[in-house]
Amino acid sequence: MGLGSYWGEVLDVLEKIIPVYDKVNSLISLGRDSEFRQRGIKGRVNPGDRILDAGSGFGNMSKTASEICDNKINITLYDPLRPMLKNTSRLFSLTPVLTCGVFEHIPFRDEQFDAVLTGYSLRDAISLRIAISEIHRVLKKGGRFVIVDLGKPDNPIIRVGVSFYLRAILPILAVIGGGRLGLKFATLYGTYKLWPQNKKLESLLLEKFARVEFEKGMLGGAIMVAAYK
């Protein structure tokens, strides 16, 4: 599971939509992306923690974590796109450590981080199983892996509804928010088709992690997950 050969196309699109990325993401989540980040992170990141924000984009996940912890965490932003990382200064008064790379080859030693955060990014892994294994490896014993992302409902009727929204409604909202660049958000549906259903994702995480907390929003179309090492 994962994007496989589709990854290169998705990465190219992500680089092109940088100017409208945050605006359109907020719009297509019906203004709830920040709420879901807070719900996923609260109680799972603590002051003094060392954080890896994987697939960080601009760093919205770790910025939320920093605000929750009164700016008392150590942050490393990790993303495959250097242009994304170059735009992080708009969120942070002091620029965090910046590292470029992919989920499947995280360039850190074993057990370095108290928490790994992925906000709307794990879905873009080339190989989901390898990505989960790498994240497990760099977490300390007792560390937390926090995922905030689209969910793929287990109920087939609800799943059809979410798929229809992503395929038909989302492109309209993306154009409203991002103009011509918004058209490129149609790629999101391709990543969703390759994304496992919620129960399957939970099972994948339990292959490596001792415990998983799985919270759903928007009828399962949004997920906030914490996996504990």
PDB file of N, CA and C in Angstrom, residues 63-166:
ATOM      1  N   LYS A  63       3.652  23.498  14.593  1.00  0.00           N
ATOM      2  CA  LYS A  63       3.261  24.821  15.091  1.00  0.00           C
ATOM      3  C   LYS A  63       2.098  24.679  16.077  1.00  0.00           C
ATOM      4  N   THR A  64       1.123  23.835  15.737  1.00  0.00           N
ATOM      5  CA  THR A  64       0.012  23.580  16.653  1.00  0.00           C
ATOM      6  C   THR A  64       0.514  22.951  17.942  1.00  0.00           C
ATOM      7  N   ALA A  65       1.420  21.969  17.829  1.00  0.00           N
ATOM      8  CA  ALA A  65       1.980  21.316  19.018  1.00  0.00           C
ATOM      9  C   ALA A  65       2.739  22.305  19.884  1.00  0.00           C
ATOM     10  N   SER A  66       3.484  23.198  19.248  1.00  0.00           N
ATOM     11  CA  SER A  66       4.253  24.195  19.985  1.00  0.00           C
ATOM     12  C   SER A  66       3.339  25.132  20.766  1.00  0.00           C
ATOM     13  N   GLU A  67       2.242  25.540  20.150  1.00  0.00           N
ATOM     14  CA  GLU A  67       1.287  26.420  20.839  1.00  0.00           C
ATOM     15  C   GLU A  67       0.644  25.708  22.025  1.00  0.00           C
ATOM     16  N   ILE A  68       0.313  24.432  21.851  1.00  0.00           N
ATOM     17  CA  ILE A  68      -0.285  23.656  22.946  1.00  0.00           C
ATOM     18  C   ILE A  68       0.698  23.517  24.114  1.00  0.00           C
ATOM     19  N   CYS A  69       2.003  23.432  23.799  1.00  0.00           N
ATOM     20  CA  CYS A  69       3.038  23.201  24.816  1.00  0.00           C
ATOM     21  C   CYS A  69       3.795  24.472  25.184  1.00  0.00           C
ATOM     22  N   ASP A  70       3.201  25.644  24.939  1.00  0.00           N
ATOM     23  CA  ASP A  70       3.827  26.925  25.299  1.00  0.00           C
ATOM     24  C   ASP A  70       5.230  27.065  24.717  1.00  0.00           C
ATOM     25  N   ASN A  71       5.413  26.588  23.482  1.00  0.00           N
ATOM     26  CA  ASN A  71       6.687  26.715  22.759  1.00  0.00           C
ATOM     27  C   ASN A  71       7.848  25.996  23.447  1.00  0.00           C
ATOM     28  N   LYS A  72       7.539  24.960  24.231  1.00  0.00           N
ATOM     29  CA  LYS A  72       8.575  24.252  24.988  1.00  0.00           C
ATOM     30  C   LYS A  72       8.837  22.859  24.416  1.00  0.00           C
ATOM     31  N   ILE A  73       8.921  22.764  23.090  1.00  0.00           N
ATOM     32  CA  ILE A  73       9.275  21.521  22.441  1.00  0.00           C
ATOM     33  C   ILE A  73      10.383  21.769  21.429  1.00  0.00           C
ATOM     34  N   ASN A  74      11.114  20.706  21.113  1.00  0.00           N
ATOM     35  CA  ASN A  74      12.196  20.776  20.135  1.00  0.00           C
ATOM     36  C   ASN A  74      11.691  20.188  18.824  1.00  0.00           C
ATOM     37  N   ILE A  75      11.717  20.975  17.751  1.00  0.00           N
ATOM     38  CA  ILE A  75      11.051  20.595  16.501  1.00  0.00           C
ATOM     39  C   ILE A  75      12.053  20.356  15.377  1.00  0.00           C
ATOM     40  N   THR A  76      11.860  19.257  14.666  1.00  0.00           N
ATOM     41  CA  THR A  76      12.549  19.007  13.403  1.00  0.00           C
ATOM     42  C   THR A  76      11.492  18.861  12.316  1.00  0.00           C
ATOM     43  N   LEU A  77      11.580  19.681  11.290  1.00  0.00           N
ATOM     44  CA  LEU A  77      10.666  19.580  10.144  1.00  0.00           C
ATOM     45  C   LEU A  77      11.328  18.731   9.072  1.00  0.00           C
ATOM     46  N   TYR A  78      10.543  17.794   8.515  1.00  0.00           N
ATOM     47  CA  TYR A  78      11.078  16.821   7.560  1.00  0.00           C
ATOM     48  C   TYR A  78      10.099  16.681   6.397  1.00  0.00           C
ATOM     49  N   ASP A  79      10.556  17.005   5.183  1.00  0.00           N
ATOM     50  CA  ASP A  79       9.664  17.005   4.031  1.00  0.00           C
ATOM     51  C   ASP A  79      10.464  16.708   2.772  1.00  0.00           C
ATOM     52  N   PRO A  80       9.859  16.068   1.764  1.00  0.00           N
ATOM     53  CA  PRO A  80      10.599  15.809   0.528  1.00  0.00           C
ATOM     54  C   PRO A  80      10.781  17.033  -0.359  1.00  0.00           C
ATOM     55  N   LEU A  81      10.047  18.105  -0.086  1.00  0.00           N
ATOM     56  CA  LEU A  81      10.095  19.289  -0.942  1.00  0.00           C
ATOM     57  C   LEU A  81      10.841  20.442  -0.256  1.00  0.00           C
ATOM     58  N   ARG A  82      12.004  20.793  -0.780  1.00  0.00           N
ATOM     59  CA  ARG A  82      12.760  21.919  -0.219  1.00  0.00           C
ATOM     60  C   ARG A  82      11.973  23.239  -0.291  1.00  0.00           C
ATOM     61  N   PRO A  83      11.232  23.508  -1.383  1.00  0.00           N
ATOM     62  CA  PRO A  83      10.460  24.761  -1.408  1.00  0.00           C
ATOM     63  C   PRO A  83       9.429  24.854  -0.272  1.00  0.00           C
ATOM     64  N   MET A  84       8.857  23.725   0.138  1.00  0.00           N
ATOM     65  CA  MET A  84       7.952  23.736   1.294  1.00  0.00           C
ATOM     66  C   MET A  84       8.714  24.174   2.535  1.00  0.00           C
ATOM     67  N   LEU A  85       9.875  23.567   2.767  1.00  0.00           N
ATOM     68  CA  LEU A  85      10.660  23.876   3.962  1.00  0.00           C
ATOM     69  C   LEU A  85      11.111  25.331   3.971  1.00  0.00           C
ATOM     70  N   LYS A  86      11.375  25.900   2.783  1.00  0.00           N
ATOM     71  CA  LYS A  86      11.821  27.296   2.714  1.00  0.00           C
ATOM     72  C   LYS A  86      10.725  28.277   3.123  1.00  0.00           C
ATOM     73  N   ASN A  87       9.473  27.798   3.151  1.00  0.00           N
ATOM     74  CA  ASN A  87       8.356  28.666   3.523  1.00  0.00           C
ATOM     75  C   ASN A  87       7.970  28.547   4.995  1.00  0.00           C
ATOM     76  N   THR A  88       8.774  27.824   5.785  1.00  0.00           N
ATOM     77  CA  THR A  88       8.405  27.597   7.191  1.00  0.00           C
ATOM     78  C   THR A  88       8.581  28.839   8.058  1.00  0.00           C
ATOM     79  N   SER A  89       9.392  29.784   7.619  1.00  0.00           N
ATOM     80  CA  SER A  89       9.689  30.951   8.458  1.00  0.00           C
ATOM     81  C   SER A  89       8.444  31.771   8.773  1.00  0.00           C
ATOM     82  N   ARG A  90       7.412  31.654   7.958  1.00  0.00           N
ATOM     83  CA  ARG A  90       6.196  32.429   8.193  1.00  0.00           C
ATOM     84  C   ARG A  90       5.411  31.928   9.407  1.00  0.00           C
ATOM     85  N   LEU A  91       5.691  30.694   9.844  1.00  0.00           N
ATOM     86  CA  LEU A  91       4.986  30.134  10.994  1.00  0.00           C
ATOM     87  C   LEU A  91       5.795  30.208  12.283  1.00  0.00           C
ATOM     88  N   PHE A  92       7.133  30.262  12.183  1.00  0.00           N
ATOM     89  CA  PHE A  92       7.991  30.156  13.356  1.00  0.00           C
ATOM     90  C   PHE A  92       8.869  31.395  13.503  1.00  0.00           C
ATOM     91  N   SER A  93       8.947  31.919  14.723  1.00  0.00           N
ATOM     92  CA  SER A  93       9.836  33.053  14.975  1.00  0.00           C
ATOM     93  C   SER A  93      11.293  32.604  14.938  1.00  0.00           C
ATOM     94  N   LEU A  94      11.556  31.384  15.446  1.00  0.00           N
ATOM     95  CA  LEU A  94      12.871  30.767  15.342  1.00  0.00           C
ATOM     96  C   LEU A  94      12.730  29.535  14.448  1.00  0.00           C
ATOM     97  N   THR A  95      13.467  29.504  13.355  1.00  0.00           N
ATOM     98  CA  THR A  95      13.326  28.416  12.397  1.00  0.00           C
ATOM     99  C   THR A  95      13.745  27.086  13.011  1.00  0.00           C
ATOM    100  N   PRO A  96      12.897  26.053  12.952  1.00  0.00           N
ATOM    101  CA  PRO A  96      13.275  24.734  13.467  1.00  0.00           C
ATOM    102  C   PRO A  96      14.375  24.096  12.619  1.00  0.00           C
ATOM    103  N   VAL A  97      14.859  22.952  13.061  1.00  0.00           N
ATOM    104  CA  VAL A  97      15.777  22.163  12.245  1.00  0.00           C
ATOM    105  C   VAL A  97      15.022  21.706  10.996  1.00  0.00           C
ATOM    106  N   LEU A  98      15.638  21.868   9.822  1.00  0.00           N
ATOM    107  CA  LEU A  98      15.005  21.503   8.550  1.00  0.00           C
ATOM    108  C   LEU A  98      15.779  20.359   7.904  1.00  0.00           C
ATOM    109  N   THR A  99      15.056  19.304   7.520  1.00  0.00           N
ATOM    110  CA  THR A  99      15.682  18.155   6.869  1.00  0.00           C
ATOM    111  C   THR A  99      14.797  17.696   5.715  1.00  0.00           C
ATOM    112  N   CYS A 100      15.422  17.357   4.593  1.00  0.00           N
ATOM    113  CA  CYS A 100      14.679  16.968   3.401  1.00  0.00           C
ATOM    114  C   CYS A 100      14.821  15.463   3.172  1.00  0.00           C
ATOM    115  N   GLY A 101      13.693  14.799   2.920  1.00  0.00           N
ATOM    116  CA  GLY A 101      13.735  13.368   2.643  1.00  0.00           C
ATOM    117  C   GLY A 101      12.349  12.759   2.641  1.00  0.00           C
ATOM    118  N   VAL A 102      12.304  11.428   2.480  1.00  0.00           N
ATOM    119  CA  VAL A 102      11.035  10.719   2.355  1.00  0.00           C
ATOM    120  C   VAL A 102      10.782   9.851   3.588  1.00  0.00           C
ATOM    121  N   PHE A 103       9.534   9.442   3.750  1.00  0.00           N
ATOM    122  CA  PHE A 103       9.149   8.598   4.879  1.00  0.00           C
ATOM    123  C   PHE A 103       9.944   7.300   4.926  1.00  0.00           C
ATOM    124  N   GLU A 104      10.233   6.750   3.770  1.00  0.00           N
ATOM    125  CA  GLU A 104      10.800   5.405   3.702  1.00  0.00           C
ATOM    126  C   GLU A 104      12.282   5.336   4.054  1.00  0.00           C
ATOM    127  N   HIS A 105      12.940   6.479   4.153  1.00  0.00           N
ATOM    128  CA  HIS A 105      14.372   6.521   4.499  1.00  0.00           C
ATOM    129  C   HIS A 105      14.608   7.722   5.421  1.00  0.00           C
ATOM    130  N   ILE A 106      14.140   7.638   6.647  1.00  0.00           N
ATOM    131  CA  ILE A 106      14.277   8.752   7.587  1.00  0.00           C
ATOM    132  C   ILE A 106      15.718   8.790   8.103  1.00  0.00           C
ATOM    133  N   PRO A 107      16.440   9.903   7.909  1.00  0.00           N
ATOM    134  CA  PRO A 107      17.880   9.947   8.183  1.00  0.00           C
ATOM    135  C   PRO A 107      18.219  10.267   9.643  1.00  0.00           C
ATOM    136  N   PHE A 108      17.606   9.550  10.563  1.00  0.00           N
ATOM    137  CA  PHE A 108      17.895   9.729  11.984  1.00  0.00           C
ATOM    138  C   PHE A 108      18.109   8.372  12.633  1.00  0.00           C
ATOM    139  N   ARG A 109      18.881   8.372  13.716  1.00  0.00           N
ATOM    140  CA  ARG A 109      19.166   7.136  14.433  1.00  0.00           C
ATOM    141  C   ARG A 109      17.909   6.607  15.133  1.00  0.00           C
ATOM    142  N   ASP A 110      17.978   5.384  15.581  1.00  0.00           N
ATOM    143  CA  ASP A 110      16.874   4.765  16.307  1.00  0.00           C
ATOM    144  C   ASP A 110      16.548   5.541  17.582  1.00  0.00           C
ATOM    145  N   GLU A 111      15.280   5.578  17.907  1.00  0.00           N
ATOM    146  CA  GLU A 111      14.782   6.083  19.201  1.00  0.00           C
ATOM    147  C   GLU A 111      15.267   7.496  19.525  1.00  0.00           C
ATOM    148  N   GLN A 112      15.079   8.409  18.578  1.00  0.00           N
ATOM    149  CA  GLN A 112      15.509   9.797  18.783  1.00  0.00           C
ATOM    150  C   GLN A 112      14.378  10.733  19.187  1.00  0.00           C
ATOM    151  N   PHE A 113      13.122  10.378  18.894  1.00  0.00           N
ATOM    152  CA  PHE A 113      12.024  11.333  19.053  1.00  0.00           C
ATOM    153  C   PHE A 113      10.963  10.832  20.031  1.00  0.00           C
ATOM    154  N   ASP A 114      10.400  11.796  20.765  1.00  0.00           N
ATOM    155  CA  ASP A 114       9.294  11.488  21.678  1.00  0.00           C
ATOM    156  C   ASP A 114       7.980  11.359  20.916  1.00  0.00           C
ATOM    157  N   ALA A 115       7.853  12.087  19.821  1.00  0.00           N
ATOM    158  CA  ALA A 115       6.635  12.025  19.019  1.00  0.00           C
ATOM    159  C   ALA A 115       6.967  12.303  17.557  1.00  0.00           C
ATOM    160  N   VAL A 116       6.286  11.604  16.681  1.00  0.00           N
ATOM    161  CA  VAL A 116       6.333  11.884  15.243  1.00  0.00           C
ATOM    162  C   VAL A 116       4.935  12.304  14.823  1.00  0.00           C
ATOM    163  N   LEU A 117       4.847  13.446  14.144  1.00  0.00           N
ATOM    164  CA  LEU A 117       3.569  13.989  13.701  1.00  0.00           C
ATOM    165  C   LEU A 117       3.484  13.917  12.184  1.00  0.00           C
ATOM    166  N   THR A 118       2.328  13.493  11.668  1.00  0.00           N
ATOM    167  CA  THR A 118       2.087  13.565  10.225  1.00  0.00           C
ATOM    168  C   THR A 118       0.707  14.183  10.001  1.00  0.00           C
ATOM    169  N   GLY A 119       0.692  15.346   9.409  1.00  0.00           N
ATOM    170  CA  GLY A 119      -0.560  16.056   9.157  1.00  0.00           C
ATOM    171  C   GLY A 119      -0.890  16.073   7.679  1.00  0.00           C
ATOM    172  N   TYR A 120      -1.895  15.294   7.273  1.00  0.00           N
ATOM    173  CA  TYR A 120      -2.330  15.237   5.871  1.00  0.00           C
ATOM    174  C   TYR A 120      -1.165  14.898   4.937  1.00  0.00           C
ATOM    175  N   SER A 121      -0.285  14.006   5.402  1.00  0.00           N
ATOM    176  CA  SER A 121       0.914  13.689   4.615  1.00  0.00           C
ATOM    177  C   SER A 121       1.210  12.199   4.529  1.00  0.00           C
ATOM    178  N   LEU A 122       0.849  11.408   5.531  1.00  0.00           N
ATOM    179  CA  LEU A 122       1.170   9.978   5.491  1.00  0.00           C
ATOM    180  C   LEU A 122       0.523   9.311   4.281  1.00  0.00           C
ATOM    181  N   ARG A 123      -0.595   9.839   3.862  1.00  0.00           N
ATOM    182  CA  ARG A 123      -1.297   9.327   2.678  1.00  0.00           C
ATOM    183  C   ARG A 123      -0.422   9.394   1.420  1.00  0.00           C
ATOM    184  N   ASP A 124       0.613  10.236   1.444  1.00  0.00           N
ATOM    185  CA  ASP A 124       1.491  10.409   0.290  1.00  0.00           C
ATOM    186  C   ASP A 124       2.740   9.530   0.350  1.00  0.00           C
ATOM    187  N   ALA A 125       2.797   8.584   1.290  1.00  0.00           N
ATOM    188  CA  ALA A 125       3.951   7.687   1.372  1.00  0.00           C
ATOM    189  C   ALA A 125       4.052   6.829   0.115  1.00  0.00           C
ATOM    190  N   ILE A 126       5.275   6.548  -0.303  1.00  0.00           N
ATOM    191  CA  ILE A 126       5.496   5.649  -1.440  1.00  0.00           C
ATOM    192  C   ILE A 126       5.082   4.229  -1.053  1.00  0.00           C
ATOM    193  N   SER A 127       5.555   3.794   0.129  1.00  0.00           N
ATOM    194  CA  SER A 127       5.174   2.498   0.691  1.00  0.00           C
ATOM    195  C   SER A 127       4.713   2.725   2.125  1.00  0.00           C
ATOM    196  N   LEU A 128       3.434   2.536   2.373  1.00  0.00           N
ATOM    197  CA  LEU A 128       2.875   2.836   3.690  1.00  0.00           C
ATOM    198  C   LEU A 128       3.479   1.942   4.772  1.00  0.00           C
ATOM    199  N   ARG A 129       3.655   0.672   4.477  1.00  0.00           N
ATOM    200  CA  ARG A 129       4.200  -0.249   5.492  1.00  0.00           C
ATOM    201  C   ARG A 129       5.636   0.121   5.870  1.00  0.00           C
ATOM    202  N   ILE A 130       6.455   0.463   4.888  1.00  0.00           N
ATOM    203  CA  ILE A 130       7.837   0.871   5.178  1.00  0.00           C
ATOM    204  C   ILE A 130       7.854   2.191   5.937  1.00  0.00           C
ATOM    205  N   ALA A 131       6.985   3.127   5.557  1.00  0.00           N
ATOM    206  CA  ALA A 131       6.912   4.419   6.252  1.00  0.00           C
ATOM    207  C   ALA A 131       6.578   4.223   7.718  1.00  0.00           C
ATOM    208  N   ILE A 132       5.605   3.391   8.014  1.00  0.00           N
ATOM    209  CA  ILE A 132       5.219   3.127   9.408  1.00  0.00           C
ATOM    210  C   ILE A 132       6.377   2.495  10.170  1.00  0.00           C
ATOM    211  N   SER A 133       7.086   1.571   9.529  1.00  0.00           N
ATOM    212  CA  SER A 133       8.224   0.916  10.169  1.00  0.00           C
ATOM    213  C   SER A 133       9.338   1.914  10.496  1.00  0.00           C
ATOM    214  N   GLU A 134       9.619   2.822   9.574  1.00  0.00           N
ATOM    215  CA  GLU A 134      10.656   3.834   9.796  1.00  0.00           C
ATOM    216  C   GLU A 134      10.267   4.785  10.926  1.00  0.00           C
ATOM    217  N   ILE A 135       9.015   5.173  10.960  1.00  0.00           N
ATOM    218  CA  ILE A 135       8.554   6.068  12.028  1.00  0.00           C
ATOM    219  C   ILE A 135       8.643   5.367  13.372  1.00  0.00           C
ATOM    220  N   HIS A 136       8.262   4.096  13.413  1.00  0.00           N
ATOM    221  CA  HIS A 136       8.394   3.309  14.646  1.00  0.00           C
ATOM    222  C   HIS A 136       9.856   3.254  15.094  1.00  0.00           C
ATOM    223  N   ARG A 137      10.758   3.083  14.152  1.00  0.00           N
ATOM    224  CA  ARG A 137      12.184   2.961  14.471  1.00  0.00           C
ATOM    225  C   ARG A 137      12.743   4.198  15.152  1.00  0.00           C
ATOM    226  N   VAL A 138      12.387   5.385  14.672  1.00  0.00           N
ATOM    227  CA  VAL A 138      12.982   6.617  15.214  1.00  0.00           C
ATOM    228  C   VAL A 138      12.295   7.099  16.493  1.00  0.00           C
ATOM    229  N   LEU A 139      11.192   6.466  16.884  1.00  0.00           N
ATOM    230  CA  LEU A 139      10.509   6.839  18.120  1.00  0.00           C
ATOM    231  C   LEU A 139      11.160   6.170  19.328  1.00  0.00           C
ATOM    232  N   LYS A 140      11.237   6.915  20.416  1.00  0.00           N
ATOM    233  CA  LYS A 140      11.681   6.348  21.678  1.00  0.00           C
ATOM    234  C   LYS A 140      10.645   5.363  22.209  1.00  0.00           C
ATOM    235  N   LYS A 141      11.058   4.501  23.108  1.00  0.00           N
ATOM    236  CA  LYS A 141      10.112   3.612  23.763  1.00  0.00           C
ATOM    237  C   LYS A 141       9.064   4.456  24.491  1.00  0.00           C
ATOM    238  N   GLY A 142       7.805   4.159  24.252  1.00  0.00           N
ATOM    239  CA  GLY A 142       6.732   4.974  24.814  1.00  0.00           C
ATOM    240  C   GLY A 142       6.376   6.176  23.958  1.00  0.00           C
ATOM    241  N   GLY A 143       7.069   6.333  22.815  1.00  0.00           N
ATOM    242  CA  GLY A 143       6.809   7.472  21.940  1.00  0.00           C
ATOM    243  C   GLY A 143       5.469   7.363  21.230  1.00  0.00           C
ATOM    244  N   ARG A 144       5.002   8.499  20.726  1.00  0.00           N
ATOM    245  CA  ARG A 144       3.683   8.578  20.092  1.00  0.00           C
ATOM    246  C   ARG A 144       3.812   8.967  18.625  1.00  0.00           C
ATOM    247  N   PHE A 145       3.057   8.267  17.807  1.00  0.00           N
ATOM    248  CA  PHE A 145       2.951   8.574  16.377  1.00  0.00           C
ATOM    249  C   PHE A 145       1.548   9.126  16.152  1.00  0.00           C
ATOM    250  N   VAL A 146       1.472  10.413  15.800  1.00  0.00           N
ATOM    251  CA  VAL A 146       0.191  11.095  15.648  1.00  0.00           C
ATOM    252  C   VAL A 146      -0.093  11.323  14.164  1.00  0.00           C
ATOM    253  N   ILE A 147      -1.236  10.842  13.725  1.00  0.00           N
ATOM    254  CA  ILE A 147      -1.661  10.985  12.334  1.00  0.00           C
ATOM    255  C   ILE A 147      -2.950  11.793  12.285  1.00  0.00           C
ATOM    256  N   VAL A 148      -2.964  12.849  11.498  1.00  0.00           N
ATOM    257  CA  VAL A 148      -4.193  13.579  11.175  1.00  0.00           C
ATOM    258  C   VAL A 148      -4.301  13.553   9.655  1.00  0.00           C
ATOM    259  N   ASP A 149      -5.410  13.037   9.147  1.00  0.00           N
ATOM    260  CA  ASP A 149      -5.488  12.859   7.694  1.00  0.00           C
ATOM    261  C   ASP A 149      -6.931  12.639   7.271  1.00  0.00           C
ATOM    262  N   LEU A 150      -7.117  12.488   5.964  1.00  0.00           N
ATOM    263  CA  LEU A 150      -8.393  12.009   5.457  1.00  0.00           C
ATOM    264  C   LEU A 150      -8.626  10.593   5.960  1.00  0.00           C
ATOM    265  N   GLY A 151      -9.872  10.263   6.224  1.00  0.00           N
ATOM    266  CA  GLY A 151     -10.218   8.897   6.576  1.00  0.00           C
ATOM    267  C   GLY A 151     -10.978   8.241   5.435  1.00  0.00           C
ATOM    268  N   LYS A 152     -10.875   6.925   5.358  1.00  0.00           N
ATOM    269  CA  LYS A 152     -11.617   6.153   4.358  1.00  0.00           C
ATOM    270  C   LYS A 152     -12.598   5.264   5.118  1.00  0.00           C
ATOM    271  N   PRO A 153     -13.852   5.707   5.256  1.00  0.00           N
ATOM    272  CA  PRO A 153     -14.808   5.016   6.125  1.00  0.00           C
ATOM    273  C   PRO A 153     -14.969   3.537   5.785  1.00  0.00           C
ATOM    274  N   ASP A 154     -15.175   2.733   6.822  1.00  0.00           N
ATOM    275  CA  ASP A 154     -15.388   1.300   6.622  1.00  0.00           C
ATOM    276  C   ASP A 154     -16.791   1.018   6.092  1.00  0.00           C
ATOM    277  N   ASN A 155     -17.744   1.865   6.462  1.00  0.00           N
ATOM    278  CA  ASN A 155     -19.108   1.708   5.964  1.00  0.00           C
ATOM    279  C   ASN A 155     -19.140   2.051   4.468  1.00  0.00           C
ATOM    280  N   PRO A 156     -19.557   1.108   3.610  1.00  0.00           N
ATOM    281  CA  PRO A 156     -19.479   1.349   2.157  1.00  0.00           C
ATOM    282  C   PRO A 156     -20.337   2.508   1.672  1.00  0.00           C
ATOM    283  N   ILE A 157     -21.481   2.745   2.305  1.00  0.00           N
ATOM    284  CA  ILE A 157     -22.348   3.845   1.874  1.00  0.00           C
ATOM    285  C   ILE A 157     -21.699   5.193   2.185  1.00  0.00           C
ATOM    286  N   ILE A 158     -21.166   5.305   3.401  1.00  0.00           N
ATOM    287  CA  ILE A 158     -20.479   6.551   3.783  1.00  0.00           C
ATOM    288  C   ILE A 158     -19.229   6.735   2.937  1.00  0.00           C
ATOM    289  N   ARG A 159     -18.545   5.629   2.631  1.00  0.00           N
ATOM    290  CA  ARG A 159     -17.333   5.710   1.815  1.00  0.00           C
ATOM    291  C   ARG A 159     -17.647   6.249   0.418  1.00  0.00           C
ATOM    292  N   VAL A 160     -18.757   5.841  -0.153  1.00  0.00           N
ATOM    293  CA  VAL A 160     -19.176   6.369  -1.456  1.00  0.00           C
ATOM    294  C   VAL A 160     -19.419   7.878  -1.365  1.00  0.00           C
ATOM    295  N   GLY A 161     -20.035   8.307  -0.257  1.00  0.00           N
ATOM    296  CA  GLY A 161     -20.291   9.736  -0.071  1.00  0.00           C
ATOM    297  C   GLY A 161     -19.016  10.546   0.025  1.00  0.00           C
ATOM    298  N   VAL A 162     -18.030  10.037   0.786  1.00  0.00           N
ATOM    299  CA  VAL A 162     -16.743  10.733   0.908  1.00  0.00           C
ATOM    300  C   VAL A 162     -16.033  10.763  -0.446  1.00  0.00           C
ATOM    301  N   SER A 163     -16.082   9.644  -1.158  1.00  0.00           N
ATOM    302  CA  SER A 163     -15.447   9.595  -2.482  1.00  0.00           C
ATOM    303  C   SER A 163     -16.081  10.596  -3.443  1.00  0.00           C
ATOM    304  N   PHE A 164     -17.396  10.703  -3.390  1.00  0.00           N
ATOM    305  CA  PHE A 164     -18.090  11.670  -4.256  1.00  0.00           C
ATOM    306  C   PHE A 164     -17.660  13.088  -3.913  1.00  0.00           C
ATOM    307  N   TYR A 165     -17.560  13.388  -2.626  1.00  0.00           N
ATOM    308  CA  TYR A 165     -17.126  14.737  -2.220  1.00  0.00           C
ATOM    309  C   TYR A 165     -15.726  15.039  -2.772  1.00  0.00           C
ATOM    310  N   LEU A 166     -14.806  14.096  -2.628  1.00  0.00           N
ATOM    311  CA  LEU A 166     -13.434  14.324  -3.070  1.00  0.00           C
ATOM    312  C   LEU A 166     -13.325  14.410  -4.585  1.00  0.00           C
TER     313      LEU A 166
END
